[in-house]
Amino acid sequence: MKSEKFDVKIFWTALDKSRITNSYTWKQVAEKSGVSASTLSRLSQGKRPDVDSLSALISWSGLDSRRFVGFSSDNSNGNDRLTEITLHLRADKTLKPEAAETIEAMITAAYQRMQKDKHTGE
Amino acid sequence: MRKLRHGFKAEADWYAQDLRQDLKIEPNSPISIQAIAILLGIKIYEFSDFLKLDSKYASLNNISALCFHSNGHCAALVNDRHSERRINSSLCHEFAHILLCHKTEFLSSSNNGCRNFDQIKESEANWLAGSILIPNIAAHHIVFSEKPHNQSAKEYGVSLKMLNFRLHVSGAIKKKERSDKKRLKN
């Protein structure tokens, strides 16, 4: 089954381009659009914005919201695979291979737990 | 620490206040790391949820917290063998990267552990984390309340070292000294 969805990732990329073109910091985007910094950072993670925030960002940026509505496959078995890990980590500049392996294993397990929690509504 | 870009310190204080506004708490109040995590949509797990062997913990001894995201899901993993204040500081540092929308790095155990370490971003996240935990207005409030510093450090969930650093760099200590001098003159 196919469903029309708002593509948050592409919208974020377009918003970022708009920001860079105008030489704004994200703080300035927040102030000018009236959207809080926490909402912007949620958006940067790929989370879907609320309607009011989306409306404010569209209004500020002048982007056409229809550009970001497309068709995507409905993932009916609910299995989002962890295809890439993006990571914030404050540690020594060189992470030992054993530590990197352990971290990767933990993240994979945590991601699976998040998927399970999502489906059980926790 | 790399020199921060012009205006960044004021920007960091703005972020600290923006978060407090979102959480509907006073500008000078302590802030809950868990509340920030909920606001940013970040689920927190502990290392012990997934690590059972002491040897595995040993390899991660210098890591208090890390954040990751994929497919719109974001989570933090905290080293529950570290102190609460150390975890707070590390988590706040990672949240600072997220708030600043710093481009993240990919982790792969196959790249021999080499990391893409951006000193400017690290300096920004360090400064912002400190500002979030103790914004300028809180630093002034602490200094003028004349409470013992270790009590304030406990209240704000930070180390004494971090507290003293923020009290100095916010200008709160200097302001108090000037105020005391003026009072003595009068």
Short mmCIF file of N, CA and C in Angstrom, two decimals, chain A residues 8-111:
data_model
loop_
_atom_site.label_atom_id
_atom_site.label_comp_id
_atom_site.label_asym_id
_atom_site.label_seq_id
_atom_site.Cartn_x
_atom_site.Cartn_y
_atom_site.Cartn_z
N VAL A 8 10.35 14.62 5.65
CA VAL A 8 11.00 15.51 6.62
C VAL A 8 12.47 15.74 6.26
N LYS A 9 13.12 14.67 5.79
CA LYS A 9 14.56 14.77 5.50
C LYS A 9 14.83 15.78 4.39
N ILE A 10 14.03 15.69 3.34
CA ILE A 10 14.23 16.60 2.20
C ILE A 10 13.86 18.02 2.60
N PHE A 11 12.80 18.15 3.39
CA PHE A 11 12.40 19.48 3.87
C PHE A 11 13.52 20.10 4.69
N TRP A 12 14.11 19.31 5.56
CA TRP A 12 15.20 19.80 6.42
C TRP A 12 16.40 20.27 5.58
N THR A 13 16.72 19.50 4.59
CA THR A 13 17.84 19.85 3.70
C THR A 13 17.56 21.17 2.98
N ALA A 14 16.30 21.33 2.53
CA ALA A 14 15.93 22.57 1.83
C ALA A 14 15.96 23.76 2.79
N LEU A 15 15.51 23.52 4.00
CA LEU A 15 15.51 24.58 5.02
C LEU A 15 16.96 25.00 5.35
N ASP A 16 17.82 24.00 5.45
CA ASP A 16 19.22 24.25 5.76
C ASP A 16 19.88 25.06 4.64
N LYS A 17 19.51 24.73 3.41
CA LYS A 17 20.05 25.46 2.25
C LYS A 17 19.60 26.92 2.32
N SER A 18 18.34 27.10 2.65
CA SER A 18 17.77 28.44 2.76
C SER A 18 18.51 29.22 3.85
N ARG A 19 18.79 28.56 4.95
CA ARG A 19 19.50 29.18 6.06
C ARG A 19 20.90 29.61 5.63
N ILE A 20 21.59 28.70 4.95
CA ILE A 20 22.97 28.97 4.52
C ILE A 20 23.00 30.11 3.49
N THR A 21 22.03 30.09 2.60
CA THR A 21 21.95 31.16 1.57
C THR A 21 21.83 32.53 2.23
N ASN A 22 21.06 32.57 3.31
CA ASN A 22 20.86 33.85 4.00
C ASN A 22 21.91 34.12 5.08
N SER A 23 22.87 33.19 5.22
CA SER A 23 23.94 33.29 6.24
C SER A 23 23.36 33.44 7.65
N TYR A 24 22.34 32.65 7.93
CA TYR A 24 21.76 32.67 9.27
C TYR A 24 22.29 31.52 10.10
N THR A 25 22.33 31.73 11.43
CA THR A 25 22.56 30.60 12.34
C THR A 25 21.19 29.96 12.59
N TRP A 26 21.19 28.77 13.22
CA TRP A 26 19.92 28.15 13.55
C TRP A 26 19.17 28.97 14.59
N LYS A 27 19.89 29.67 15.41
CA LYS A 27 19.25 30.55 16.41
C LYS A 27 18.44 31.63 15.68
N GLN A 28 19.03 32.19 14.62
CA GLN A 28 18.33 33.23 13.87
C GLN A 28 17.10 32.65 13.16
N VAL A 29 17.22 31.42 12.68
CA VAL A 29 16.06 30.77 12.05
C VAL A 29 14.95 30.62 13.09
N ALA A 30 15.32 30.20 14.29
CA ALA A 30 14.34 30.02 15.37
C ALA A 30 13.65 31.35 15.68
N GLU A 31 14.45 32.39 15.81
CA GLU A 31 13.89 33.71 16.18
C GLU A 31 13.00 34.26 15.07
N LYS A 32 13.47 34.14 13.82
CA LYS A 32 12.71 34.75 12.71
C LYS A 32 11.43 33.97 12.39
N SER A 33 11.48 32.63 12.59
CA SER A 33 10.30 31.82 12.25
C SER A 33 9.35 31.68 13.44
N GLY A 34 9.87 31.94 14.65
CA GLY A 34 9.04 31.77 15.84
C GLY A 34 8.96 30.32 16.30
N VAL A 35 9.85 29.49 15.78
CA VAL A 35 9.88 28.07 16.15
C VAL A 35 11.03 27.86 17.14
N SER A 36 10.80 27.09 18.20
CA SER A 36 11.84 26.94 19.22
C SER A 36 13.02 26.10 18.71
N ALA A 37 14.16 26.29 19.38
CA ALA A 37 15.38 25.55 19.01
C ALA A 37 15.17 24.04 19.17
N SER A 38 14.40 23.66 20.19
CA SER A 38 14.21 22.22 20.42
C SER A 38 13.37 21.62 19.28
N THR A 39 12.42 22.38 18.77
CA THR A 39 11.62 21.88 17.63
C THR A 39 12.52 21.72 16.41
N LEU A 40 13.40 22.68 16.17
CA LEU A 40 14.32 22.59 15.03
C LEU A 40 15.24 21.39 15.17
N SER A 41 15.71 21.13 16.38
CA SER A 41 16.63 20.00 16.51
C SER A 41 15.89 18.67 16.36
N ARG A 42 14.62 18.62 16.78
CA ARG A 42 13.83 17.41 16.55
C ARG A 42 13.66 17.19 15.06
N LEU A 43 13.42 18.26 14.35
CA LEU A 43 13.27 18.19 12.89
C LEU A 43 14.56 17.69 12.25
N SER A 44 15.70 18.16 12.77
CA SER A 44 17.00 17.74 12.21
C SER A 44 17.24 16.25 12.40
N GLN A 45 16.57 15.66 13.39
CA GLN A 45 16.73 14.22 13.63
C GLN A 45 15.78 13.40 12.75
N GLY A 46 14.93 14.09 12.00
CA GLY A 46 13.99 13.39 11.14
C GLY A 46 12.61 13.21 11.76
N LYS A 47 12.38 13.85 12.91
CA LYS A 47 11.06 13.72 13.54
C LYS A 47 10.07 14.66 12.83
N ARG A 48 8.84 14.23 12.74
CA ARG A 48 7.85 15.03 12.05
C ARG A 48 7.44 16.23 12.92
N PRO A 49 7.39 17.43 12.34
CA PRO A 49 7.04 18.61 13.14
C PRO A 49 5.53 18.69 13.35
N ASP A 50 5.12 19.48 14.36
CA ASP A 50 3.69 19.72 14.53
C ASP A 50 3.25 20.71 13.44
N VAL A 51 1.95 20.80 13.24
CA VAL A 51 1.41 21.60 12.13
C VAL A 51 1.79 23.08 12.24
N ASP A 52 1.70 23.62 13.47
CA ASP A 52 1.99 25.05 13.65
C ASP A 52 3.46 25.37 13.34
N SER A 53 4.35 24.51 13.78
CA SER A 53 5.77 24.73 13.53
C SER A 53 6.07 24.61 12.05
N LEU A 54 5.48 23.62 11.42
CA LEU A 54 5.69 23.43 9.98
C LEU A 54 5.19 24.65 9.22
N SER A 55 4.01 25.12 9.60
CA SER A 55 3.42 26.29 8.96
C SER A 55 4.33 27.51 9.11
N ALA A 56 4.87 27.69 10.30
CA ALA A 56 5.75 28.83 10.58
C ALA A 56 7.03 28.76 9.75
N LEU A 57 7.57 27.56 9.61
CA LEU A 57 8.82 27.40 8.86
C LEU A 57 8.59 27.59 7.36
N ILE A 58 7.48 27.10 6.90
CA ILE A 58 7.13 27.26 5.47
C ILE A 58 6.94 28.76 5.19
N SER A 59 6.24 29.41 6.09
CA SER A 59 5.96 30.83 5.92
C SER A 59 7.26 31.64 5.93
N TRP A 60 8.17 31.32 6.85
CA TRP A 60 9.43 32.07 6.94
C TRP A 60 10.32 31.80 5.73
N SER A 61 10.42 30.54 5.35
CA SER A 61 11.38 30.17 4.30
C SER A 61 10.86 30.45 2.89
N GLY A 62 9.55 30.51 2.76
CA GLY A 62 8.98 30.69 1.43
C GLY A 62 9.04 29.43 0.58
N LEU A 63 9.38 28.30 1.20
CA LEU A 63 9.44 27.04 0.45
C LEU A 63 8.03 26.56 0.13
N ASP A 64 7.90 25.86 -0.97
CA ASP A 64 6.60 25.32 -1.36
C ASP A 64 6.43 23.95 -0.71
N SER A 65 5.46 23.84 0.19
CA SER A 65 5.31 22.59 0.95
C SER A 65 4.97 21.41 0.04
N ARG A 66 4.39 21.69 -1.10
CA ARG A 66 3.99 20.58 -2.00
C ARG A 66 5.21 19.84 -2.54
N ARG A 67 6.36 20.52 -2.56
CA ARG A 67 7.60 19.88 -3.04
C ARG A 67 7.99 18.69 -2.17
N PHE A 68 7.53 18.70 -0.93
CA PHE A 68 8.02 17.71 0.03
C PHE A 68 7.01 16.60 0.32
N VAL A 69 5.91 16.64 -0.42
CA VAL A 69 4.91 15.59 -0.25
C VAL A 69 5.07 14.62 -1.40
N GLY A 70 5.34 13.40 -1.03
CA GLY A 70 5.59 12.43 -2.09
C GLY A 70 4.99 11.11 -1.73
N PHE A 71 5.33 10.10 -2.48
CA PHE A 71 4.83 8.77 -2.21
C PHE A 71 5.93 7.94 -1.58
N SER A 72 5.57 7.21 -0.54
CA SER A 72 6.57 6.31 0.04
C SER A 72 5.89 4.99 0.33
N SER A 73 6.65 3.93 0.33
CA SER A 73 6.07 2.61 0.61
C SER A 73 5.67 2.51 2.06
N ASP A 74 4.52 1.95 2.31
CA ASP A 74 4.09 1.73 3.67
C ASP A 74 4.80 0.50 4.21
N ASN A 75 5.60 0.69 5.25
CA ASN A 75 6.38 -0.41 5.80
C ASN A 75 5.51 -1.25 6.71
N SER A 76 4.67 -2.13 6.12
CA SER A 76 3.62 -2.77 6.90
C SER A 76 4.14 -3.78 7.92
N ASN A 77 5.33 -4.34 7.71
CA ASN A 77 5.82 -5.27 8.74
C ASN A 77 6.53 -4.52 9.88
N GLY A 78 6.64 -3.18 9.77
CA GLY A 78 7.16 -2.35 10.86
C GLY A 78 8.63 -2.51 11.15
N ASN A 79 9.36 -3.14 10.27
CA ASN A 79 10.77 -3.37 10.58
C ASN A 79 11.67 -2.32 9.94
N ASP A 80 11.91 -1.24 10.68
CA ASP A 80 12.87 -0.25 10.19
C ASP A 80 14.25 -0.79 10.47
N ARG A 81 14.99 -1.02 9.45
CA ARG A 81 16.33 -1.54 9.69
C ARG A 81 17.28 -0.40 9.97
N LEU A 82 18.22 -0.67 10.81
CA LEU A 82 19.23 0.32 11.17
C LEU A 82 20.25 0.35 10.05
N THR A 83 20.01 1.20 9.07
CA THR A 83 20.89 1.18 7.90
C THR A 83 22.10 2.07 8.07
N GLU A 84 21.94 3.08 8.89
CA GLU A 84 23.11 3.91 9.15
C GLU A 84 23.02 4.45 10.58
N ILE A 85 24.14 4.57 11.19
CA ILE A 85 24.17 5.09 12.55
C ILE A 85 24.86 6.43 12.51
N THR A 86 24.17 7.45 12.96
CA THR A 86 24.84 8.74 13.11
C THR A 86 24.97 9.00 14.59
N LEU A 87 26.09 9.47 14.97
CA LEU A 87 26.45 9.37 16.37
C LEU A 87 27.08 10.64 16.91
N HIS A 88 26.68 10.99 18.11
CA HIS A 88 27.39 12.03 18.84
C HIS A 88 28.12 11.36 19.97
N LEU A 89 29.37 11.58 20.05
CA LEU A 89 30.15 10.90 21.07
C LEU A 89 31.30 11.78 21.52
N ARG A 90 31.34 12.03 22.80
CA ARG A 90 32.42 12.85 23.32
C ARG A 90 33.42 11.90 23.96
N ALA A 91 34.52 11.77 23.35
CA ALA A 91 35.53 10.84 23.88
C ALA A 91 36.87 11.22 23.28
N ASP A 92 37.84 10.38 23.49
CA ASP A 92 39.14 10.64 22.89
C ASP A 92 39.02 10.65 21.38
N LYS A 93 39.94 11.36 20.75
CA LYS A 93 39.88 11.50 19.30
C LYS A 93 39.95 10.15 18.60
N THR A 94 40.70 9.24 19.18
CA THR A 94 40.80 7.92 18.55
C THR A 94 40.07 6.92 19.41
N LEU A 95 39.04 6.37 18.87
CA LEU A 95 38.25 5.37 19.57
C LEU A 95 38.86 4.01 19.28
N LYS A 96 39.17 3.24 20.32
CA LYS A 96 39.78 1.93 20.10
C LYS A 96 38.77 1.02 19.38
N PRO A 97 39.25 0.16 18.50
CA PRO A 97 38.35 -0.72 17.73
C PRO A 97 37.41 -1.53 18.63
N GLU A 98 37.94 -2.01 19.78
CA GLU A 98 37.09 -2.81 20.68
C GLU A 98 35.93 -1.95 21.20
N ALA A 99 36.24 -0.70 21.58
CA ALA A 99 35.22 0.22 22.07
C ALA A 99 34.20 0.52 20.97
N ALA A 100 34.70 0.75 19.76
CA ALA A 100 33.80 1.05 18.63
C ALA A 100 32.85 -0.12 18.37
N GLU A 101 33.39 -1.35 18.46
CA GLU A 101 32.55 -2.55 18.25
C GLU A 101 31.49 -2.65 19.32
N THR A 102 31.89 -2.42 20.57
CA THR A 102 30.94 -2.52 21.69
C THR A 102 29.85 -1.47 21.54
N ILE A 103 30.24 -0.26 21.17
CA ILE A 103 29.27 0.82 20.99
C ILE A 103 28.30 0.48 19.87
N GLU A 104 28.83 -0.03 18.77
CA GLU A 104 27.97 -0.37 17.64
C GLU A 104 26.96 -1.45 18.04
N ALA A 105 27.43 -2.44 18.81
CA ALA A 105 26.53 -3.52 19.25
C ALA A 105 25.45 -2.98 20.19
N MET A 106 25.86 -2.08 21.10
CA MET A 106 24.89 -1.49 22.03
C MET A 106 23.85 -0.68 21.29
N ILE A 107 24.30 0.11 20.33
CA ILE A 107 23.39 0.96 19.58
C ILE A 107 22.39 0.12 18.79
N THR A 108 22.87 -0.95 18.19
CA THR A 108 21.98 -1.84 17.43
C THR A 108 20.92 -2.43 18.36
N ALA A 109 21.35 -2.87 19.55
CA ALA A 109 20.41 -3.44 20.52
C ALA A 109 19.42 -2.38 21.01
N ALA A 110 19.93 -1.16 21.27
CA ALA A 110 19.07 -0.07 21.73
C ALA A 110 18.05 0.29 20.65
N TYR A 111 18.49 0.31 19.41
CA TYR A 111 17.59 0.63 18.30
C TYR A 111 16.47 -0.40 18.19
#
